[in-house]
XYZ file of C-alpha atoms in Angstrom:
324
model
C 164.499 153.975 100.842
C 163.072 155.112 97.533
C 164.990 157.123 94.951
C 164.137 159.838 92.460
C 165.584 160.134 88.971
C 168.165 162.916 88.733
C 169.585 163.172 85.244
C 170.902 159.701 84.514
C 171.331 158.947 88.215
C 169.130 157.860 91.102
C 169.203 159.966 94.270
C 167.804 158.731 97.603
C 164.615 160.632 98.291
C 165.600 161.466 101.878
C 168.920 163.055 102.716
C 170.551 164.709 105.679
C 170.869 168.459 105.355
C 174.055 169.881 106.846
C 173.050 173.566 107.045
C 173.497 174.905 110.588
C 175.173 171.770 111.957
C 178.012 172.969 114.190
C 181.404 172.046 112.800
C 182.439 170.037 115.825
C 179.210 168.018 115.674
C 179.303 167.397 111.935
C 181.576 164.313 111.640
C 179.548 162.324 114.154
C 176.267 163.540 112.637
C 177.347 162.161 109.254
C 178.444 158.841 110.766
C 175.172 158.574 112.699
C 173.162 159.380 109.575
C 174.949 156.782 107.465
C 174.566 154.256 110.296
C 170.841 154.983 110.294
C 170.600 154.261 106.561
C 171.080 157.661 104.929
C 172.988 157.645 101.665
C 172.221 161.206 100.550
C 174.222 164.088 102.054
C 173.376 167.693 101.167
C 176.288 170.067 101.695
C 177.448 173.493 100.529
C 180.548 175.652 100.690
C 178.590 178.337 102.516
C 177.661 175.997 105.360
C 181.249 176.135 106.579
C 181.428 172.458 107.548
C 182.487 170.615 104.401
C 185.835 169.593 105.920
C 183.983 168.003 108.823
C 181.378 166.473 106.509
C 184.254 164.854 104.624
C 185.680 163.543 107.876
C 182.367 161.838 108.625
C 182.228 160.348 105.134
C 185.774 158.984 105.367
C 185.141 157.542 108.809
C 182.001 155.821 107.534
C 183.760 154.364 104.501
C 186.844 153.251 106.402
C 184.731 151.522 109.058
C 182.754 149.613 106.431
C 179.410 151.358 106.912
C 179.267 152.136 103.178
C 181.294 152.579 100.027
C 181.775 155.949 98.370
C 179.751 154.656 95.434
C 176.794 154.082 97.773
C 176.589 157.783 98.628
C 174.971 160.707 96.865
C 176.851 163.873 97.842
C 175.620 167.309 96.815
C 177.463 170.610 97.149
C 176.768 174.144 95.957
C 178.530 177.023 94.220
C 178.519 180.155 96.363
C 177.544 183.634 95.130
C 181.117 184.986 95.081
C 182.275 182.400 92.541
C 179.870 182.991 89.658
C 182.449 184.243 87.153
C 183.580 181.506 84.787
C 187.193 181.726 85.979
C 186.158 180.977 89.579
C 183.621 178.157 89.148
C 186.071 175.272 88.768
C 188.277 176.487 91.610
C 185.242 176.708 93.899
C 184.181 173.190 92.965
C 187.683 171.849 93.500
C 187.818 173.542 96.908
C 184.626 171.736 97.934
C 185.982 168.456 96.577
C 189.195 168.923 98.523
C 187.370 169.821 101.724
C 185.047 166.845 101.357
C 187.911 164.538 100.399
C 186.123 163.373 97.259
C 187.147 162.849 93.658
C 183.723 163.788 92.281
C 180.373 165.219 93.349
C 177.146 163.488 92.487
C 175.424 166.860 92.188
C 176.650 170.461 92.109
C 174.165 173.314 92.332
C 174.230 177.084 91.854
C 173.280 178.087 95.399
C 171.469 181.352 94.585
C 170.822 183.293 91.368
C 172.850 186.076 92.990
C 176.349 187.069 91.851
C 178.511 188.991 94.310
C 182.066 190.283 94.151
C 184.786 187.650 94.284
C 186.564 187.049 97.592
C 189.800 184.994 97.324
C 189.986 181.812 99.387
C 193.011 183.116 101.270
C 191.125 186.253 102.331
C 188.051 184.513 103.733
C 186.414 181.121 103.266
C 183.560 180.644 103.179
C 183.105 184.323 102.275
C 179.427 184.457 103.308
C 177.266 187.402 102.231
C 179.017 190.711 102.912
C 182.041 191.835 100.928
C 183.995 193.424 103.779
C 182.882 192.449 107.297
C 185.257 195.074 108.747
C 183.705 197.991 106.848
C 181.923 200.710 108.806
C 178.671 199.590 107.212
C 179.152 196.009 105.941
C 177.055 195.184 102.895
C 176.826 192.902 99.904
C 178.514 193.987 96.675
C 176.919 192.618 93.525
C 178.837 191.529 90.437
C 177.393 191.832 86.922
C 177.739 188.176 85.912
C 175.138 186.697 83.546
C 173.650 183.467 84.834
C 174.400 181.978 81.406
C 178.140 182.482 82.007
C 177.943 180.659 85.318
C 175.940 177.809 83.827
C 178.394 177.303 80.974
C 181.178 176.941 83.542
C 179.031 174.442 85.463
C 178.676 172.430 82.256
C 182.463 172.386 81.952
C 182.634 170.653 85.345
C 180.588 167.771 83.954
C 182.845 167.511 80.916
C 185.884 167.481 83.217
C 184.428 164.646 85.297
C 184.414 166.646 88.531
C 180.645 166.425 88.916
C 178.085 164.001 87.569
C 174.966 166.173 87.623
C 174.407 169.930 87.804
C 171.434 171.996 88.809
C 170.179 175.137 90.498
C 168.727 176.322 93.783
C 166.256 179.102 94.485
C 165.332 179.716 90.839
C 161.849 180.913 89.973
C 159.843 179.811 86.951
C 161.100 182.580 84.660
C 164.757 181.870 85.437
C 164.201 178.167 84.938
C 162.564 178.696 81.548
C 165.382 181.040 80.539
C 167.981 178.448 81.579
C 166.261 175.791 79.495
C 166.567 178.066 76.452
C 170.373 178.305 76.539
C 171.697 175.275 78.397
C 173.709 172.607 76.601
C 173.427 170.290 79.588
C 169.952 170.393 81.084
C 169.717 171.057 84.827
C 169.068 167.790 86.604
C 167.852 169.329 89.868
C 165.948 172.309 91.213
C 166.354 172.735 94.968
C 163.820 175.066 96.581
C 162.201 175.807 99.910
C 158.978 173.837 100.079
C 156.695 172.691 102.892
C 152.941 172.787 103.506
C 153.041 176.558 104.101
C 154.930 177.054 100.792
C 153.798 174.355 98.377
C 155.226 175.959 95.188
C 152.923 173.831 93.060
C 153.342 175.750 89.797
C 157.138 175.774 90.018
C 157.292 172.065 90.853
C 154.891 171.289 88.010
C 157.095 173.246 85.595
C 160.215 171.431 86.762
C 158.511 168.062 86.376
C 157.323 169.048 82.907
C 160.931 169.819 81.950
C 162.245 166.560 83.412
C 163.979 168.318 86.301
C 163.907 166.666 89.722
C 162.993 168.743 92.774
C 164.484 168.735 96.265
C 162.646 170.521 99.067
C 164.883 172.184 101.606
C 163.450 173.203 104.973
C 160.773 170.531 104.424
C 159.484 170.986 107.984
C 159.106 174.735 107.529
C 159.706 176.973 110.524
C 161.781 174.462 112.491
C 164.869 175.367 110.457
C 164.551 179.061 111.268
C 163.481 179.427 114.899
C 167.057 179.196 116.186
C 168.200 182.064 113.921
C 165.212 184.314 114.691
C 163.705 184.002 111.228
C 160.610 182.236 112.559
C 158.834 181.571 115.838
C 157.446 178.390 117.337
C 153.990 179.693 116.441
C 154.914 179.470 112.735
C 155.139 175.682 112.825
C 153.023 173.521 110.552
C 153.319 170.533 112.861
C 150.313 171.545 114.928
C 148.004 172.111 111.958
C 144.788 170.096 112.177
C 145.241 168.100 108.913
C 148.783 167.128 109.943
C 147.764 166.120 113.456
C 144.782 164.136 112.180
C 146.890 162.242 109.642
C 149.557 161.551 112.262
C 146.934 160.061 114.549
C 145.536 157.839 111.795
C 148.900 156.401 110.757
C 150.375 156.378 114.296
C 153.314 158.542 113.284
C 154.657 161.899 114.393
C 153.491 165.124 112.722
C 157.043 165.596 111.390
C 156.927 162.197 109.704
C 153.579 163.089 108.133
C 154.952 166.356 106.729
C 158.051 164.627 105.357
C 155.907 161.862 103.881
C 153.747 164.528 102.228
C 156.909 165.877 100.579
C 158.032 162.432 99.408
C 154.596 161.459 98.194
C 154.285 164.558 96.011
C 157.458 163.494 94.224
C 160.134 165.686 95.779
C 163.152 164.620 97.776
C 163.541 166.084 101.262
C 166.635 167.006 103.263
C 165.704 167.514 106.921
C 168.514 168.512 109.265
C 169.101 166.990 112.680
C 171.997 165.739 114.759
C 169.900 163.677 117.159
C 170.098 159.920 116.436
C 166.450 159.377 117.358
C 165.370 162.111 114.950
C 167.621 160.728 112.218
C 165.821 157.399 112.565
C 162.420 159.085 112.645
C 163.054 161.248 109.584
C 164.014 158.284 107.417
C 161.152 156.024 108.541
C 158.726 157.210 105.892
C 158.293 154.268 103.570
C 155.959 151.874 105.361
C 152.900 154.133 105.399
C 151.024 156.333 102.938
C 148.807 159.371 103.178
C 145.420 159.233 101.513
C 144.566 161.503 98.624
C 142.273 163.457 100.938
C 145.082 163.896 103.483
C 147.493 165.035 100.778
C 144.949 167.567 99.564
C 144.136 168.900 103.024
C 147.816 169.306 103.909
C 148.514 171.074 100.610
C 145.591 173.388 101.355
C 147.592 174.770 104.290
C 149.636 176.759 101.761
C 150.140 180.404 102.737
C 152.973 181.188 100.289
C 154.992 181.701 103.484
C 158.665 181.803 102.604
C 161.082 181.674 105.526
C 164.270 181.827 103.431
C 163.838 185.032 101.421
C 166.911 187.108 100.462
C 164.519 189.997 99.789
C 163.944 190.091 103.548
C 166.990 188.724 105.382
C 169.687 190.348 103.227
C 168.449 193.824 104.090
C 167.984 192.986 107.758
C 171.287 191.169 108.246
C 173.587 192.444 105.506
C 172.415 195.983 104.819
C 171.448 195.218 101.215
C 168.054 194.880 99.570
C 168.320 191.723 97.448
C 164.970 190.401 96.224
C 164.889 187.347 93.946
C 161.187 186.574 94.342
C 158.387 188.995 93.456
């Protein structure tokens, strides 16, 4: 396993993503992942399975599979907790659910602030303000991103988190953040795969010394089950991917993940199947040629599967674009 530099830490370049893992399957998925060699776990309050993720971590530590210090655990601040008075409480809730004393990395999940929902009313609060309303919708809150970031910095000072960063920021937001931050973001987590290469944004992050994690690194596979993509949207059947897979005697999925690693990002594929867990981490005994890297990157269509400007209106009755 290779690592990437994240602030003053070193994060394993392949992690297990926990988005969309059913709660009852989560503890065993974490144990299986750690057994397979994973030491990087990507979680979030909004995923609704942090309690179960923590159960898997504790089981792994207590059985001697790893020590807590061996693991890199990431969580994320949800949209409803952007006001400075809610940031620490949200972080502490994730820590409590995960059963941890600190997070290795804490990220602002979206550059979207919505009205606060108390824990006792609904947790995780998800996207709409009142699910029982006649026409449920999101309700925005006028919170400057600078206010949220300052509260994130306070978490580092308090020792609750070791590194902080952002998800789903564009270049302009990232440049703006760099102008006012006291603690520089250590991580930018974005959707990226061969159909959405995001080369300019990744180049900017690298220029600023910010590491990049690609979520949904296999593209459409993360979205077919929730009707945000079809099987025909997959990159795994693309000619350059298939040709490279044949040359290196690996699966197309391994080639796409290797492409992500080789371009300098970390990747967080999600699976609960032990054979897929083993496959997704077996990326370090082969390399793609420069020509293969170039041909796979040339598949770019700027095709974004995870776009609040599309799914928020369709699912939550609210137009919420964050990308032009």
